[in-house]
Amino acid sequence: LFKDMVTHSQKYKLELSNDIKSLGAKPTEGTKKFGKIFLGWMDIQAALTGKDRKEILKSCESGEDAALEVYEEVLKSDILIAGSVRKMILDQKQEILRDHNRIKMLRDAERVL
């Protein structure tokens, strides 16, 4: 699951970067400050929870929620987005939602165990 999610993330970044370059702009490098803070917080949570599977899945689900919010903000914004780019963003959002739901299913299964 996590390998798939990393592959998806790398694919999304490449697709978005290529579109930005095709418009003559330069994509940002690295992770934004918020992303770094979030990743650091997830590491801290994992350490504090003793690597509890349910808590780790809950943190991952929160990360996917944050990503979905960003995609939703972009889609609802006043930014003019070409049709093909909008489709790419919608497709990426759907894949993130599928990953989110897989994590949620695993987290919910932990409650039963």
PDB file of N, CA and C in Angstrom:
ATOM      1  N   LEU A   1       0.834  -1.198   0.000  1.00  0.00           N
ATOM      2  CA  LEU A   1       0.000   0.000   0.000  1.00  0.00           C
ATOM      3  C   LEU A   1       0.868   1.248   0.000  1.00  0.00           C
ATOM      4  N   PHE A   2       1.845   1.300   0.908  1.00  0.00           N
ATOM      5  CA  PHE A   2       2.670   2.494   1.003  1.00  0.00           C
ATOM      6  C   PHE A   2       3.568   2.663  -0.226  1.00  0.00           C
ATOM      7  N   LYS A   3       4.039   1.554  -0.778  1.00  0.00           N
ATOM      8  CA  LYS A   3       4.831   1.657  -2.005  1.00  0.00           C
ATOM      9  C   LYS A   3       3.977   2.217  -3.147  1.00  0.00           C
ATOM     10  N   ASP A   4       2.735   1.740  -3.222  1.00  0.00           N
ATOM     11  CA  ASP A   4       1.813   2.266  -4.246  1.00  0.00           C
ATOM     12  C   ASP A   4       1.605   3.758  -4.059  1.00  0.00           C
ATOM     13  N   MET A   5       1.429   4.180  -2.800  1.00  0.00           N
ATOM     14  CA  MET A   5       1.174   5.586  -2.529  1.00  0.00           C
ATOM     15  C   MET A   5       2.383   6.449  -2.882  1.00  0.00           C
ATOM     16  N   VAL A   6       3.580   5.951  -2.609  1.00  0.00           N
ATOM     17  CA  VAL A   6       4.789   6.688  -2.979  1.00  0.00           C
ATOM     18  C   VAL A   6       4.884   6.798  -4.500  1.00  0.00           C
ATOM     19  N   THR A   7       4.600   5.706  -5.190  1.00  0.00           N
ATOM     20  CA  THR A   7       4.619   5.721  -6.656  1.00  0.00           C
ATOM     21  C   THR A   7       3.611   6.727  -7.194  1.00  0.00           C
ATOM     22  N   HIS A   8       2.413   6.733  -6.619  1.00  0.00           N
ATOM     23  CA  HIS A   8       1.392   7.698  -7.052  1.00  0.00           C
ATOM     24  C   HIS A   8       1.881   9.129  -6.836  1.00  0.00           C
ATOM     25  N   SER A   9       2.416   9.388  -5.667  1.00  0.00           N
ATOM     26  CA  SER A   9       2.889  10.736  -5.339  1.00  0.00           C
ATOM     27  C   SER A   9       3.964  11.199  -6.318  1.00  0.00           C
ATOM     28  N   GLN A  10       4.906  10.326  -6.623  1.00  0.00           N
ATOM     29  CA  GLN A  10       5.974  10.675  -7.567  1.00  0.00           C
ATOM     30  C   GLN A  10       5.399  10.933  -8.955  1.00  0.00           C
ATOM     31  N   LYS A  11       4.424  10.132  -9.348  1.00  0.00           N
ATOM     32  CA  LYS A  11       3.774  10.308 -10.654  1.00  0.00           C
ATOM     33  C   LYS A  11       3.048  11.659 -10.710  1.00  0.00           C
ATOM     34  N   TYR A  12       2.320  11.997  -9.652  1.00  0.00           N
ATOM     35  CA  TYR A  12       1.584  13.263  -9.622  1.00  0.00           C
ATOM     36  C   TYR A  12       2.542  14.441  -9.733  1.00  0.00           C
ATOM     37  N   LYS A  13       3.626  14.363  -8.980  1.00  0.00           N
ATOM     38  CA  LYS A  13       4.604  15.456  -8.992  1.00  0.00           C
ATOM     39  C   LYS A  13       5.182  15.636 -10.397  1.00  0.00           C
ATOM     40  N   LEU A  14       5.537  14.533 -11.037  1.00  0.00           N
ATOM     41  CA  LEU A  14       6.100  14.599 -12.387  1.00  0.00           C
ATOM     42  C   LEU A  14       5.083  15.183 -13.368  1.00  0.00           C
ATOM     43  N   GLU A  15       3.842  14.727 -13.306  1.00  0.00           N
ATOM     44  CA  GLU A  15       2.812  15.238 -14.213  1.00  0.00           C
ATOM     45  C   GLU A  15       2.596  16.743 -14.021  1.00  0.00           C
ATOM     46  N   LEU A  16       2.472  17.143 -12.766  1.00  0.00           N
ATOM     47  CA  LEU A  16       2.252  18.571 -12.486  1.00  0.00           C
ATOM     48  C   LEU A  16       3.463  19.400 -12.894  1.00  0.00           C
ATOM     49  N   SER A  17       4.666  18.901 -12.612  1.00  0.00           N
ATOM     50  CA  SER A  17       5.891  19.618 -12.985  1.00  0.00           C
ATOM     51  C   SER A  17       5.999  19.780 -14.489  1.00  0.00           C
ATOM     52  N   ASN A  18       5.684  18.717 -15.226  1.00  0.00           N
ATOM     53  CA  ASN A  18       5.743  18.795 -16.691  1.00  0.00           C
ATOM     54  C   ASN A  18       4.771  19.830 -17.235  1.00  0.00           C
ATOM     55  N   ASP A  19       3.565  19.894 -16.664  1.00  0.00           N
ATOM     56  CA  ASP A  19       2.594  20.897 -17.111  1.00  0.00           C
ATOM     57  C   ASP A  19       3.067  22.304 -16.783  1.00  0.00           C
ATOM     58  N   ILE A  20       3.634  22.488 -15.622  1.00  0.00           N
ATOM     59  CA  ILE A  20       4.149  23.807 -15.233  1.00  0.00           C
ATOM     60  C   ILE A  20       5.268  24.231 -16.179  1.00  0.00           C
ATOM     61  N   LYS A  21       6.174  23.304 -16.494  1.00  0.00           N
ATOM     62  CA  LYS A  21       7.270  23.600 -17.420  1.00  0.00           C
ATOM     63  C   LYS A  21       6.735  23.932 -18.806  1.00  0.00           C
ATOM     64  N   SER A  22       5.691  23.225 -19.250  1.00  0.00           N
ATOM     65  CA  SER A  22       5.135  23.479 -20.585  1.00  0.00           C
ATOM     66  C   SER A  22       4.529  24.881 -20.686  1.00  0.00           C
ATOM     67  N   LEU A  23       4.180  25.448 -19.532  1.00  0.00           N
ATOM     68  CA  LEU A  23       3.655  26.816 -19.502  1.00  0.00           C
ATOM     69  C   LEU A  23       4.760  27.856 -19.377  1.00  0.00           C
ATOM     70  N   GLY A  24       6.025  27.375 -19.339  1.00  0.00           N
ATOM     71  CA  GLY A  24       7.163  28.286 -19.259  1.00  0.00           C
ATOM     72  C   GLY A  24       7.524  28.702 -17.845  1.00  0.00           C
ATOM     73  N   ALA A  25       6.948  28.051 -16.860  1.00  0.00           N
ATOM     74  CA  ALA A  25       7.250  28.383 -15.460  1.00  0.00           C
ATOM     75  C   ALA A  25       8.163  27.316 -14.863  1.00  0.00           C
ATOM     76  N   LYS A  26       8.651  27.610 -13.662  1.00  0.00           N
ATOM     77  CA  LYS A  26       9.546  26.671 -12.991  1.00  0.00           C
ATOM     78  C   LYS A  26       8.828  26.069 -11.775  1.00  0.00           C
ATOM     79  N   PRO A  27       8.730  24.736 -11.738  1.00  0.00           N
ATOM     80  CA  PRO A  27       8.079  24.097 -10.589  1.00  0.00           C
ATOM     81  C   PRO A  27       8.904  24.309  -9.310  1.00  0.00           C
ATOM     82  N   THR A  28       8.217  24.322  -8.178  1.00  0.00           N
ATOM     83  CA  THR A  28       8.937  24.459  -6.913  1.00  0.00           C
ATOM     84  C   THR A  28       9.691  23.171  -6.628  1.00  0.00           C
ATOM     85  N   GLU A  29      10.810  23.312  -5.966  1.00  0.00           N
ATOM     86  CA  GLU A  29      11.634  22.154  -5.608  1.00  0.00           C
ATOM     87  C   GLU A  29      11.351  21.757  -4.174  1.00  0.00           C
ATOM     88  N   GLY A  30      11.356  20.468  -3.916  1.00  0.00           N
ATOM     89  CA  GLY A  30      11.223  19.992  -2.549  1.00  0.00           C
ATOM     90  C   GLY A  30       9.815  20.110  -2.013  1.00  0.00           C
ATOM     91  N   THR A  31       9.731  19.940  -0.713  1.00  0.00           N
ATOM     92  CA  THR A  31       8.452  19.976  -0.013  1.00  0.00           C
ATOM     93  C   THR A  31       8.257  21.343   0.605  1.00  0.00           C
ATOM     94  N   LYS A  32       7.066  21.872   0.503  1.00  0.00           N
ATOM     95  CA  LYS A  32       6.748  23.148   1.140  1.00  0.00           C
ATOM     96  C   LYS A  32       6.899  23.006   2.654  1.00  0.00           C
ATOM     97  N   LYS A  33       7.048  24.126   3.332  1.00  0.00           N
ATOM     98  CA  LYS A  33       7.233  24.118   4.782  1.00  0.00           C
ATOM     99  C   LYS A  33       6.130  23.338   5.487  1.00  0.00           C
ATOM    100  N   PHE A  34       4.864  23.560   5.100  1.00  0.00           N
ATOM    101  CA  PHE A  34       3.765  22.849   5.744  1.00  0.00           C
ATOM    102  C   PHE A  34       3.936  21.342   5.588  1.00  0.00           C
ATOM    103  N   GLY A  35       4.326  20.912   4.407  1.00  0.00           N
ATOM    104  CA  GLY A  35       4.527  19.483   4.162  1.00  0.00           C
ATOM    105  C   GLY A  35       5.628  18.909   5.039  1.00  0.00           C
ATOM    106  N   LYS A  36       6.716  19.661   5.203  1.00  0.00           N
ATOM    107  CA  LYS A  36       7.808  19.201   6.061  1.00  0.00           C
ATOM    108  C   LYS A  36       7.357  19.123   7.515  1.00  0.00           C
ATOM    109  N   ILE A  37       6.599  20.111   7.942  1.00  0.00           N
ATOM    110  CA  ILE A  37       6.095  20.099   9.316  1.00  0.00           C
ATOM    111  C   ILE A  37       5.174  18.897   9.518  1.00  0.00           C
ATOM    112  N   PHE A  38       4.299  18.652   8.550  1.00  0.00           N
ATOM    113  CA  PHE A  38       3.370  17.533   8.657  1.00  0.00           C
ATOM    114  C   PHE A  38       4.128  16.208   8.714  1.00  0.00           C
ATOM    115  N   LEU A  39       5.122  16.040   7.850  1.00  0.00           N
ATOM    116  CA  LEU A  39       5.899  14.793   7.857  1.00  0.00           C
ATOM    117  C   LEU A  39       6.621  14.611   9.184  1.00  0.00           C
ATOM    118  N   GLY A  40       7.161  15.698   9.715  1.00  0.00           N
ATOM    119  CA  GLY A  40       7.824  15.638  11.010  1.00  0.00           C
ATOM    120  C   GLY A  40       6.853  15.252  12.113  1.00  0.00           C
ATOM    121  N   TRP A  41       5.656  15.824  12.076  1.00  0.00           N
ATOM    122  CA  TRP A  41       4.628  15.510  13.061  1.00  0.00           C
ATOM    123  C   TRP A  41       4.233  14.037  12.969  1.00  0.00           C
ATOM    124  N   MET A  42       4.123  13.499  11.762  1.00  0.00           N
ATOM    125  CA  MET A  42       3.790  12.078  11.608  1.00  0.00           C
ATOM    126  C   MET A  42       4.877  11.201  12.214  1.00  0.00           C
ATOM    127  N   ASP A  43       6.160  11.581  12.038  1.00  0.00           N
ATOM    128  CA  ASP A  43       7.261  10.822  12.637  1.00  0.00           C
ATOM    129  C   ASP A  43       7.174  10.846  14.157  1.00  0.00           C
ATOM    130  N   ILE A  44       6.872  12.021  14.697  1.00  0.00           N
ATOM    131  CA  ILE A  44       6.743  12.155  16.152  1.00  0.00           C
ATOM    132  C   ILE A  44       5.578  11.295  16.658  1.00  0.00           C
ATOM    133  N   GLN A  45       4.452  11.361  15.967  1.00  0.00           N
ATOM    134  CA  GLN A  45       3.289  10.570  16.380  1.00  0.00           C
ATOM    135  C   GLN A  45       3.609   9.077  16.349  1.00  0.00           C
ATOM    136  N   ALA A  46       4.298   8.630  15.298  1.00  0.00           N
ATOM    137  CA  ALA A  46       4.639   7.211  15.195  1.00  0.00           C
ATOM    138  C   ALA A  46       5.529   6.789  16.362  1.00  0.00           C
ATOM    139  N   ALA A  47       6.480   7.645  16.730  1.00  0.00           N
ATOM    140  CA  ALA A  47       7.368   7.326  17.844  1.00  0.00           C
ATOM    141  C   ALA A  47       6.598   7.300  19.162  1.00  0.00           C
ATOM    142  N   LEU A  48       5.698   8.261  19.367  1.00  0.00           N
ATOM    143  CA  LEU A  48       4.947   8.351  20.621  1.00  0.00           C
ATOM    144  C   LEU A  48       3.924   7.236  20.774  1.00  0.00           C
ATOM    145  N   THR A  49       3.398   6.748  19.675  1.00  0.00           N
ATOM    146  CA  THR A  49       2.384   5.697  19.757  1.00  0.00           C
ATOM    147  C   THR A  49       3.010   4.316  19.807  1.00  0.00           C
ATOM    148  N   GLY A  50       4.332   4.263  19.860  1.00  0.00           N
ATOM    149  CA  GLY A  50       4.981   2.961  19.899  1.00  0.00           C
ATOM    150  C   GLY A  50       4.771   2.189  18.621  1.00  0.00           C
ATOM    151  N   LYS A  51       4.627   2.908  17.551  1.00  0.00           N
ATOM    152  CA  LYS A  51       4.413   2.321  16.221  1.00  0.00           C
ATOM    153  C   LYS A  51       3.106   1.524  16.164  1.00  0.00           C
ATOM    154  N   ASP A  52       2.112   1.958  16.938  1.00  0.00           N
ATOM    155  CA  ASP A  52       0.798   1.336  16.950  1.00  0.00           C
ATOM    156  C   ASP A  52       0.183   1.429  15.554  1.00  0.00           C
ATOM    157  N   ARG A  53      -0.175   0.303  14.978  1.00  0.00           N
ATOM    158  CA  ARG A  53      -0.670   0.224  13.604  1.00  0.00           C
ATOM    159  C   ARG A  53      -1.880   1.138  13.378  1.00  0.00           C
ATOM    160  N   LYS A  54      -2.828   1.097  14.300  1.00  0.00           N
ATOM    161  CA  LYS A  54      -4.041   1.906  14.154  1.00  0.00           C
ATOM    162  C   LYS A  54      -3.711   3.395  14.142  1.00  0.00           C
ATOM    163  N   GLU A  55      -2.816   3.833  15.012  1.00  0.00           N
ATOM    164  CA  GLU A  55      -2.452   5.251  15.076  1.00  0.00           C
ATOM    165  C   GLU A  55      -1.685   5.691  13.829  1.00  0.00           C
ATOM    166  N   ILE A  56      -0.828   4.821  13.333  1.00  0.00           N
ATOM    167  CA  ILE A  56      -0.082   5.137  12.109  1.00  0.00           C
ATOM    168  C   ILE A  56      -1.058   5.272  10.936  1.00  0.00           C
ATOM    169  N   LEU A  57      -2.004   4.345  10.837  1.00  0.00           N
ATOM    170  CA  LEU A  57      -3.008   4.422   9.766  1.00  0.00           C
ATOM    171  C   LEU A  57      -3.852   5.680   9.903  1.00  0.00           C
ATOM    172  N   LYS A  58      -4.178   6.054  11.140  1.00  0.00           N
ATOM    173  CA  LYS A  58      -4.943   7.281  11.380  1.00  0.00           C
ATOM    174  C   LYS A  58      -4.151   8.503  10.905  1.00  0.00           C
ATOM    175  N   SER A  59      -2.849   8.524  11.177  1.00  0.00           N
ATOM    176  CA  SER A  59      -2.004   9.626  10.723  1.00  0.00           C
ATOM    177  C   SER A  59      -1.931   9.670   9.200  1.00  0.00           C
ATOM    178  N   CYS A  60      -1.812   8.503   8.584  1.00  0.00           N
ATOM    179  CA  CYS A  60      -1.771   8.444   7.120  1.00  0.00           C
ATOM    180  C   CYS A  60      -3.082   8.936   6.522  1.00  0.00           C
ATOM    181  N   GLU A  61      -4.181   8.557   7.142  1.00  0.00           N
ATOM    182  CA  GLU A  61      -5.485   9.011   6.663  1.00  0.00           C
ATOM    183  C   GLU A  61      -5.583  10.537   6.754  1.00  0.00           C
ATOM    184  N   SER A  62      -5.057  11.102   7.820  1.00  0.00           N
ATOM    185  CA  SER A  62      -5.047  12.564   7.972  1.00  0.00           C
ATOM    186  C   SER A  62      -4.229  13.215   6.865  1.00  0.00           C
ATOM    187  N   GLY A  63      -3.115  12.597   6.511  1.00  0.00           N
ATOM    188  CA  GLY A  63      -2.292  13.114   5.424  1.00  0.00           C
ATOM    189  C   GLY A  63      -3.028  13.098   4.099  1.00  0.00           C
ATOM    190  N   GLU A  64      -3.754  12.031   3.851  1.00  0.00           N
ATOM    191  CA  GLU A  64      -4.535  11.943   2.615  1.00  0.00           C
ATOM    192  C   GLU A  64      -5.669  12.967   2.630  1.00  0.00           C
ATOM    193  N   ASP A  65      -6.266  13.179   3.810  1.00  0.00           N
ATOM    194  CA  ASP A  65      -7.305  14.210   3.935  1.00  0.00           C
ATOM    195  C   ASP A  65      -6.741  15.584   3.562  1.00  0.00           C
ATOM    196  N   ALA A  66      -5.531  15.877   4.054  1.00  0.00           N
ATOM    197  CA  ALA A  66      -4.897  17.168   3.759  1.00  0.00           C
ATOM    198  C   ALA A  66      -4.643  17.315   2.256  1.00  0.00           C
ATOM    199  N   ALA A  67      -4.174  16.253   1.621  1.00  0.00           N
ATOM    200  CA  ALA A  67      -3.929  16.301   0.174  1.00  0.00           C
ATOM    201  C   ALA A  67      -5.238  16.531  -0.585  1.00  0.00           C
ATOM    202  N   LEU A  68      -6.285  15.834  -0.178  1.00  0.00           N
ATOM    203  CA  LEU A  68      -7.583  16.002  -0.840  1.00  0.00           C
ATOM    204  C   LEU A  68      -8.100  17.426  -0.699  1.00  0.00           C
ATOM    205  N   GLU A  69      -7.871  18.036   0.457  1.00  0.00           N
ATOM    206  CA  GLU A  69      -8.298  19.424   0.663  1.00  0.00           C
ATOM    207  C   GLU A  69      -7.581  20.370  -0.296  1.00  0.00           C
ATOM    208  N   VAL A  70      -6.291  20.150  -0.503  1.00  0.00           N
ATOM    209  CA  VAL A  70      -5.523  21.008  -1.418  1.00  0.00           C
ATOM    210  C   VAL A  70      -6.066  20.861  -2.835  1.00  0.00           C
ATOM    211  N   TYR A  71      -6.302  19.630  -3.267  1.00  0.00           N
ATOM    212  CA  TYR A  71      -6.850  19.414  -4.608  1.00  0.00           C
ATOM    213  C   TYR A  71      -8.211  20.096  -4.743  1.00  0.00           C
ATOM    214  N   GLU A  72      -9.038  19.975  -3.713  1.00  0.00           N
ATOM    215  CA  GLU A  72     -10.366  20.584  -3.753  1.00  0.00           C
ATOM    216  C   GLU A  72     -10.264  22.109  -3.828  1.00  0.00           C
ATOM    217  N   GLU A  73      -9.345  22.689  -3.069  1.00  0.00           N
ATOM    218  CA  GLU A  73      -9.142  24.143  -3.106  1.00  0.00           C
ATOM    219  C   GLU A  73      -8.746  24.604  -4.498  1.00  0.00           C
ATOM    220  N   VAL A  74      -7.848  23.873  -5.131  1.00  0.00           N
ATOM    221  CA  VAL A  74      -7.403  24.236  -6.480  1.00  0.00           C
ATOM    222  C   VAL A  74      -8.571  24.152  -7.452  1.00  0.00           C
ATOM    223  N   LEU A  75      -9.340  23.082  -7.360  1.00  0.00           N
ATOM    224  CA  LEU A  75     -10.458  22.902  -8.287  1.00  0.00           C
ATOM    225  C   LEU A  75     -11.551  23.948  -8.083  1.00  0.00           C
ATOM    226  N   LYS A  76     -11.727  24.429  -6.861  1.00  0.00           N
ATOM    227  CA  LYS A  76     -12.759  25.430  -6.578  1.00  0.00           C
ATOM    228  C   LYS A  76     -12.258  26.862  -6.764  1.00  0.00           C
ATOM    229  N   SER A  77     -10.962  27.032  -6.947  1.00  0.00           N
ATOM    230  CA  SER A  77     -10.394  28.378  -7.043  1.00  0.00           C
ATOM    231  C   SER A  77     -10.784  29.061  -8.356  1.00  0.00           C
ATOM    232  N   ASP A  78     -10.465  30.335  -8.422  1.00  0.00           N
ATOM    233  CA  ASP A  78     -10.745  31.126  -9.625  1.00  0.00           C
ATOM    234  C   ASP A  78      -9.638  30.998 -10.670  1.00  0.00           C
ATOM    235  N   ILE A  79      -8.659  30.174 -10.404  1.00  0.00           N
ATOM    236  CA  ILE A  79      -7.545  29.980 -11.335  1.00  0.00           C
ATOM    237  C   ILE A  79      -8.075  29.329 -12.612  1.00  0.00           C
ATOM    238  N   LEU A  80      -7.696  29.912 -13.730  1.00  0.00           N
ATOM    239  CA  LEU A  80      -8.084  29.320 -15.012  1.00  0.00           C
ATOM    240  C   LEU A  80      -7.210  28.104 -15.273  1.00  0.00           C
ATOM    241  N   ILE A  81      -7.846  26.959 -15.399  1.00  0.00           N
ATOM    242  CA  ILE A  81      -7.127  25.703 -15.608  1.00  0.00           C
ATOM    243  C   ILE A  81      -7.599  25.108 -16.918  1.00  0.00           C
ATOM    244  N   ALA A  82      -6.641  24.821 -17.802  1.00  0.00           N
ATOM    245  CA  ALA A  82      -6.968  24.209 -19.088  1.00  0.00           C
ATOM    246  C   ALA A  82      -7.688  22.877 -18.851  1.00  0.00           C
ATOM    247  N   GLY A  83      -8.553  22.508 -19.786  1.00  0.00           N
ATOM    248  CA  GLY A  83      -9.339  21.279 -19.652  1.00  0.00           C
ATOM    249  C   GLY A  83      -8.522  20.039 -19.385  1.00  0.00           C
ATOM    250  N   SER A  84      -7.404  19.888 -20.101  1.00  0.00           N
ATOM    251  CA  SER A  84      -6.580  18.684 -19.927  1.00  0.00           C
ATOM    252  C   SER A  84      -5.914  18.671 -18.551  1.00  0.00           C
ATOM    253  N   VAL A  85      -5.533  19.850 -18.066  1.00  0.00           N
ATOM    254  CA  VAL A  85      -4.908  19.941 -16.747  1.00  0.00           C
ATOM    255  C   VAL A  85      -5.959  19.675 -15.667  1.00  0.00           C
ATOM    256  N   ARG A  86      -7.144  20.217 -15.835  1.00  0.00           N
ATOM    257  CA  ARG A  86      -8.233  19.977 -14.881  1.00  0.00           C
ATOM    258  C   ARG A  86      -8.530  18.477 -14.797  1.00  0.00           C
ATOM    259  N   LYS A  87      -8.564  17.807 -15.957  1.00  0.00           N
ATOM    260  CA  LYS A  87      -8.807  16.362 -15.970  1.00  0.00           C
ATOM    261  C   LYS A  87      -7.711  15.625 -15.217  1.00  0.00           C
ATOM    262  N   MET A  88      -6.449  16.022 -15.429  1.00  0.00           N
ATOM    263  CA  MET A  88      -5.335  15.389 -14.741  1.00  0.00           C
ATOM    264  C   MET A  88      -5.482  15.569 -13.223  1.00  0.00           C
ATOM    265  N   ILE A  89      -5.838  16.776 -12.802  1.00  0.00           N
ATOM    266  CA  ILE A  89      -6.006  17.059 -11.375  1.00  0.00           C
ATOM    267  C   ILE A  89      -7.155  16.225 -10.807  1.00  0.00           C
ATOM    268  N   LEU A  90      -8.253  16.143 -11.541  1.00  0.00           N
ATOM    269  CA  LEU A  90      -9.390  15.328 -11.091  1.00  0.00           C
ATOM    270  C   LEU A  90      -9.006  13.851 -10.992  1.00  0.00           C
ATOM    271  N   ASP A  91      -8.250  13.360 -11.985  1.00  0.00           N
ATOM    272  CA  ASP A  91      -7.797  11.963 -11.965  1.00  0.00           C
ATOM    273  C   ASP A  91      -6.897  11.701 -10.757  1.00  0.00           C
ATOM    274  N   GLN A  92      -5.972  12.637 -10.498  1.00  0.00           N
ATOM    275  CA  GLN A  92      -5.086  12.485  -9.354  1.00  0.00           C
ATOM    276  C   GLN A  92      -5.885  12.487  -8.056  1.00  0.00           C
ATOM    277  N   LYS A  93      -6.846  13.384  -7.967  1.00  0.00           N
ATOM    278  CA  LYS A  93      -7.684  13.471  -6.761  1.00  0.00           C
ATOM    279  C   LYS A  93      -8.422  12.148  -6.536  1.00  0.00           C
ATOM    280  N   GLN A  94      -8.924  11.549  -7.606  1.00  0.00           N
ATOM    281  CA  GLN A  94      -9.632  10.266  -7.485  1.00  0.00           C
ATOM    282  C   GLN A  94      -8.705   9.166  -6.975  1.00  0.00           C
ATOM    283  N   GLU A  95      -7.460   9.146  -7.463  1.00  0.00           N
ATOM    284  CA  GLU A  95      -6.508   8.139  -6.994  1.00  0.00           C
ATOM    285  C   GLU A  95      -6.179   8.358  -5.520  1.00  0.00           C
ATOM    286  N   ILE A  96      -6.029   9.613  -5.122  1.00  0.00           N
ATOM    287  CA  ILE A  96      -5.764   9.920  -3.713  1.00  0.00           C
ATOM    288  C   ILE A  96      -6.947   9.462  -2.860  1.00  0.00           C
ATOM    289  N   LEU A  97      -8.159   9.678  -3.343  1.00  0.00           N
ATOM    290  CA  LEU A  97      -9.350   9.246  -2.624  1.00  0.00           C
ATOM    291  C   LEU A  97      -9.378   7.720  -2.485  1.00  0.00           C
ATOM    292  N   ARG A  98      -8.991   7.015  -3.540  1.00  0.00           N
ATOM    293  CA  ARG A  98      -8.931   5.539  -3.465  1.00  0.00           C
ATOM    294  C   ARG A  98      -7.913   5.104  -2.413  1.00  0.00           C
ATOM    295  N   ASP A  99      -6.732   5.740  -2.407  1.00  0.00           N
ATOM    296  CA  ASP A  99      -5.715   5.417  -1.402  1.00  0.00           C
ATOM    297  C   ASP A  99      -6.236   5.731  -0.001  1.00  0.00           C
ATOM    298  N   HIS A 100      -6.885   6.878   0.129  1.00  0.00           N
ATOM    299  CA  HIS A 100      -7.475   7.280   1.415  1.00  0.00           C
ATOM    300  C   HIS A 100      -8.447   6.209   1.914  1.00  0.00           C
ATOM    301  N   ASN A 101      -9.308   5.753   1.021  1.00  0.00           N
ATOM    302  CA  ASN A 101     -10.313   4.766   1.413  1.00  0.00           C
ATOM    303  C   ASN A 101      -9.691   3.420   1.777  1.00  0.00           C
ATOM    304  N   ARG A 102      -8.595   3.063   1.114  1.00  0.00           N
ATOM    305  CA  ARG A 102      -7.880   1.832   1.473  1.00  0.00           C
ATOM    306  C   ARG A 102      -7.311   1.950   2.882  1.00  0.00           C
ATOM    307  N   ILE A 103      -6.730   3.105   3.184  1.00  0.00           N
ATOM    308  CA  ILE A 103      -6.177   3.326   4.522  1.00  0.00           C
ATOM    309  C   ILE A 103      -7.294   3.306   5.557  1.00  0.00           C
ATOM    310  N   LYS A 104      -8.394   3.971   5.248  1.00  0.00           N
ATOM    311  CA  LYS A 104      -9.529   4.022   6.173  1.00  0.00           C
ATOM    312  C   LYS A 104     -10.057   2.620   6.449  1.00  0.00           C
ATOM    313  N   MET A 105     -10.149   1.803   5.412  1.00  0.00           N
ATOM    314  CA  MET A 105     -10.621   0.436   5.572  1.00  0.00           C
ATOM    315  C   MET A 105      -9.693  -0.350   6.516  1.00  0.00           C
ATOM    316  N   LEU A 106      -8.396  -0.184   6.322  1.00  0.00           N
ATOM    317  CA  LEU A 106      -7.439  -0.857   7.207  1.00  0.00           C
ATOM    318  C   LEU A 106      -7.545  -0.344   8.641  1.00  0.00           C
ATOM    319  N   ARG A 107      -7.690   0.973   8.783  1.00  0.00           N
ATOM    320  CA  ARG A 107      -7.822   1.565  10.128  1.00  0.00           C
ATOM    321  C   ARG A 107      -9.079   1.044  10.806  1.00  0.00           C
ATOM    322  N   ASP A 108     -10.186   1.026  10.066  1.00  0.00           N
ATOM    323  CA  ASP A 108     -11.440   0.521  10.628  1.00  0.00           C
ATOM    324  C   ASP A 108     -11.337  -0.949  11.010  1.00  0.00           C
ATOM    325  N   ALA A 109     -10.594  -1.720  10.233  1.00  0.00           N
ATOM    326  CA  ALA A 109     -10.411  -3.145  10.541  1.00  0.00           C
ATOM    327  C   ALA A 109      -9.633  -3.312  11.848  1.00  0.00           C
ATOM    328  N   GLU A 110      -8.754  -2.373  12.154  1.00  0.00           N
ATOM    329  CA  GLU A 110      -7.999  -2.418  13.408  1.00  0.00           C
ATOM    330  C   GLU A 110      -8.925  -2.290  14.608  1.00  0.00           C
ATOM    331  N   ARG A 111     -10.000  -1.538  14.464  1.00  0.00           N
ATOM    332  CA  ARG A 111     -10.963  -1.380  15.554  1.00  0.00           C
ATOM    333  C   ARG A 111     -11.608  -2.711  15.914  1.00  0.00           C
ATOM    334  N   VAL A 112     -11.847  -3.533  14.889  1.00  0.00           N
ATOM    335  CA  VAL A 112     -12.526  -4.818  15.082  1.00  0.00           C
ATOM    336  C   VAL A 112     -11.605  -5.811  15.775  1.00  0.00           C
ATOM    337  N   LEU A 113     -10.316  -5.730  15.466  1.00  0.00           N
ATOM    338  CA  LEU A 113      -9.370  -6.725  16.004  1.00  0.00           C
ATOM    339  C   LEU A 113      -9.117  -6.583  17.454  1.00  0.00           C
TER     340      LEU A 113
END
